[in-house]
Coordinates of C-alpha atoms in Angstrom, one line a residue:
M509 CA 22.6 12.6 38.6
K510 CA 19.3 14.6 38.6
T511 CA 16.8 13.8 35.9
E512 CA 16.8 17.4 34.7
T513 CA 20.6 17.4 34.3
L514 CA 20.5 14.1 32.4
I515 CA 17.9 15.5 30.0
N516 CA 20.0 18.6 29.4
R517 CA 23.1 16.6 28.6
L518 CA 21.3 14.2 26.3
S519 CA 19.7 17.1 24.4
A520 CA 22.7 19.3 24.3
N521 CA 24.0 17.9 21.0
L522 CA 20.8 17.3 19.2
E523 CA 20.4 18.8 15.8
P524 CA 17.0 19.8 14.4
V525 CA 15.5 17.3 11.9
H526 CA 14.5 18.8 8.5
P527 CA 10.7 18.6 8.3
Q528 CA 10.9 16.9 4.9
Q529 CA 13.5 14.3 5.9
V530 CA 10.9 11.6 6.9
P531 CA 8.8 12.1 3.7
R532 CA 11.9 11.9 1.6
I533 CA 13.1 8.7 3.2
I534 CA 9.6 7.1 2.9
A535 CA 9.4 8.2 -0.8
A536 CA 12.8 6.6 -1.4
A537 CA 11.5 3.4 0.2
V538 CA 8.4 3.5 -2.0
I539 CA 10.4 4.0 -5.1
T540 CA 12.8 1.2 -4.2
G541 CA 9.9 -1.1 -3.3
S542 CA 8.1 -0.3 -6.6
V543 CA 11.1 -1.1 -8.7
T544 CA 11.6 -4.3 -6.8
A545 CA 8.0 -5.4 -6.9
T546 CA 7.7 -4.7 -10.7
A547 CA 10.9 -6.6 -11.4
L548 CA 9.7 -9.5 -9.3
V549 CA 6.4 -9.6 -11.2
F550 CA 8.2 -9.2 -14.5
Y551 CA 10.6 -12.1 -13.9
A552 CA 8.2 -14.4 -12.0
I553 CA 4.9 -14.2 -13.9
G554 CA 5.5 -11.7 -16.7
V555 CA 4.0 -8.5 -17.9
R556 CA 1.1 -8.4 -20.4
W557 CA 2.4 -8.3 -23.9
D558 CA -0.7 -6.4 -25.2
L559 CA -0.3 -3.2 -23.1
S560 CA 0.0 -1.1 -26.3
E561 CA -3.6 -2.0 -27.4
P562 CA -5.9 0.9 -26.5
S563 CA -8.7 -1.3 -25.0
V564 CA -6.2 -3.1 -22.8
L565 CA -4.4 0.1 -21.8
I566 CA -7.7 1.7 -20.7
V567 CA -8.4 -1.3 -18.4
V568 CA -4.9 -1.2 -17.0
I569 CA -5.1 2.6 -16.4
A570 CA -8.4 2.1 -14.5
K571 CA -6.7 -0.5 -12.2
L572 CA -3.6 1.7 -11.7
T573 CA -5.8 4.7 -10.8
F574 CA -7.1 2.7 -7.8
T575 CA -3.8 1.3 -6.7
V576 CA -1.8 4.5 -7.2
A577 CA -4.4 6.4 -5.2
V578 CA -4.1 3.9 -2.4
V579 CA -0.3 4.2 -2.4
A580 CA -0.4 8.0 -2.5
L581 CA -2.8 8.4 0.4
A582 CA -1.2 5.7 2.5
T583 CA 2.3 7.2 2.2
T584 CA 1.0 10.7 2.8
F585 CA -0.5 9.5 6.1
L586 CA 2.5 7.4 6.9
A587 CA 4.8 10.4 6.8
K588 CA 2.6 11.8 9.6
L589 CA 2.3 8.7 11.7
A590 CA 6.0 8.1 11.5
R591 CA 6.5 11.0 13.9
P592 CA 5.8 10.9 17.6
G593 CA 2.1 11.6 18.2
G594 CA 1.5 11.8 14.5
E595 CA -1.7 9.7 14.8
N596 CA -3.4 12.8 16.4
G597 CA -5.3 14.7 13.9
T598 CA -4.5 12.4 11.0
P599 CA -7.8 11.7 9.1
L600 CA -7.1 8.0 8.3
S601 CA -10.7 7.6 7.2
L602 CA -9.8 9.3 3.9
L603 CA -7.8 6.2 3.1
S604 CA -11.1 4.4 2.5
V605 CA -12.1 6.7 -0.4
P606 CA -10.4 4.8 -3.2
F607 CA -11.9 1.5 -1.9
I608 CA -15.4 3.0 -1.6
V609 CA -15.3 4.6 -5.1
L610 CA -14.1 1.3 -6.6
V611 CA -16.8 -0.8 -4.8
L612 CA -19.5 1.7 -6.0
V613 CA -18.4 1.6 -9.6
A614 CA -18.0 -2.2 -9.5
T615 CA -21.5 -2.5 -8.0
V616 CA -22.9 -0.4 -10.8
G617 CA -21.1 -2.6 -13.3
L618 CA -22.6 -5.7 -11.8
L619 CA -26.2 -4.3 -11.7
L620 CA -25.9 -3.4 -15.4
Q621 CA -25.4 -7.1 -16.2
P622 CA -27.6 -10.1 -15.8
S623 CA -27.1 -11.9 -12.5
T624 CA -26.0 -15.0 -14.3
Y625 CA -22.8 -13.1 -15.2
W626 CA -22.0 -12.0 -11.7
D627 CA -20.0 -15.0 -10.5
G628 CA -17.7 -14.7 -13.5
M629 CA -17.3 -11.0 -13.1
M630 CA -16.3 -11.3 -9.4
M631 CA -14.3 -14.5 -9.4
G632 CA -12.5 -14.3 -12.8
E633 CA -10.1 -17.1 -13.6
R634 CA -7.1 -16.1 -11.5
W635 CA -8.5 -15.0 -8.2
L636 CA -6.2 -17.2 -6.2
E637 CA -3.1 -16.0 -8.1
C638 CA -4.1 -12.4 -7.4
L639 CA -4.8 -13.1 -3.7
L640 CA -1.3 -14.7 -3.3
A641 CA 0.8 -12.6 -5.7
I642 CA -0.1 -9.2 -4.1
P643 CA 1.1 -10.1 -0.6
A644 CA 4.1 -12.0 -2.0
A645 CA 5.3 -9.1 -4.1
A646 CA 4.7 -6.7 -1.2
V647 CA 7.4 -8.2 1.0
V648 CA 10.3 -6.1 -0.2
P649 CA 8.3 -2.8 -0.3
F650 CA 7.1 -3.6 3.2
A651 CA 10.6 -4.2 4.4
A652 CA 11.8 -1.0 2.8
M653 CA 9.1 1.1 4.4
I654 CA 9.6 -0.5 7.8
W655 CA 13.3 0.5 7.5
A656 CA 12.3 4.0 6.5
V657 CA 9.8 4.5 9.3
R658 CA 12.3 3.2 11.9
Q659 CA 14.4 6.3 11.0
A660 CA 11.7 8.3 12.7
A661 CA 9.9 7.6 16.0
P662 CA 6.3 6.4 15.5
T663 CA 4.2 5.9 18.7
D664 CA 1.2 4.1 17.4
L665 CA 3.1 1.1 16.2
R666 CA 0.1 -1.1 15.3
R667 CA -1.7 1.5 13.2
T668 CA 1.6 2.6 11.6
G669 CA 2.3 -1.0 10.7
A670 CA -1.1 -1.5 9.2
L671 CA -0.5 1.7 7.1
I672 CA 2.8 0.4 5.9
G673 CA 1.0 -2.8 4.9
I674 CA -1.6 -0.9 2.9
A675 CA 1.1 1.1 1.2
A676 CA 3.2 -2.0 0.4
G677 CA 0.1 -3.8 -0.8
G678 CA -0.8 -0.9 -3.0
V679 CA 2.7 -0.9 -4.5
S680 CA 2.5 -4.6 -5.1
A681 CA -1.0 -4.4 -6.6
T682 CA 0.3 -1.7 -9.0
A683 CA 3.0 -4.0 -10.2
Y684 CA 0.6 -6.9 -10.5
A685 CA -1.8 -4.9 -12.5
L686 CA 0.8 -4.9 -15.3
H687 CA 0.5 -8.7 -15.4
S688 CA -3.1 -9.4 -14.7
T689 CA -5.5 -10.1 -17.6
E690 CA -8.5 -9.7 -15.3
G691 CA -9.9 -6.3 -16.1
L692 CA -13.4 -6.3 -14.7
L693 CA -13.8 -3.9 -11.7
P694 CA -15.8 -6.3 -9.5
F695 CA -12.8 -8.7 -9.6
V696 CA -10.4 -5.8 -8.9
A697 CA -12.5 -4.6 -6.0
I698 CA -12.7 -8.0 -4.3
W699 CA -9.3 -9.6 -5.0
Y700 CA -7.0 -6.6 -5.2
G701 CA -8.8 -5.2 -2.2
S702 CA -8.4 -8.5 -0.4
G703 CA -4.7 -8.7 -1.2
I704 CA -4.1 -5.2 0.2
A705 CA -6.2 -6.1 3.2
L706 CA -4.0 -9.1 3.9
C707 CA -0.9 -6.8 3.8
A708 CA -2.6 -4.4 6.2
I709 CA -3.4 -7.2 8.7
A710 CA 0.2 -8.5 8.5
G711 CA 1.5 -5.0 9.0
A712 CA -0.7 -4.5 12.1
K713 CA 0.6 -7.7 13.5
L714 CA 4.2 -7.1 12.8
G715 CA 4.3 -3.3 13.4
P716 CA 4.6 -3.4 17.2
R717 CA 7.6 -5.8 16.9
L718 CA 9.4 -4.3 13.9
L719 CA 8.9 -0.6 14.7
R720 CA 9.7 -0.7 18.4
W721 CA 12.4 1.9 19.3

């Protein structure tokens, strides 16, 4: 059978894919992952009981502003990379904006305090819990987004996997922010950022294997 004939037969019954189908599947995966990660945090380590206090709420909102921005940007770019050739013309450098803004604000916060306070502001009391909890709670969101993206046909599997890791880490960090009593931005910049970075590295490693089609 000639190649042209084979291609014609294979493409004869293809139906056009709705342009919003991939973003919808990814959005559903993000919602599923968010609910699961929040439930895991709630049952495993608990949610702060003082969220109704204005001073606490302001701190939590500041952390959520960062994590939600990461999730929003990552999933927006993920919807593009999920398609063949989607990596072309996708300005992934914009994904660094929330991290850069957070680091700048955190640095200003450090400079406004005596240097003797810096270690405490950066390390807090639960840095190890944060570093472990964010990747752990990201497992289900990561799996859900891997499944969603496999419904499409990404071609840059390593970069797509890393982006899934960032999105899953952002979802997990959002859930963890409802538990964490560490409210100083230098801590958030270092340890939330490190937790999300670990998820990105894992995604880059696993992407070529899990997203192969």
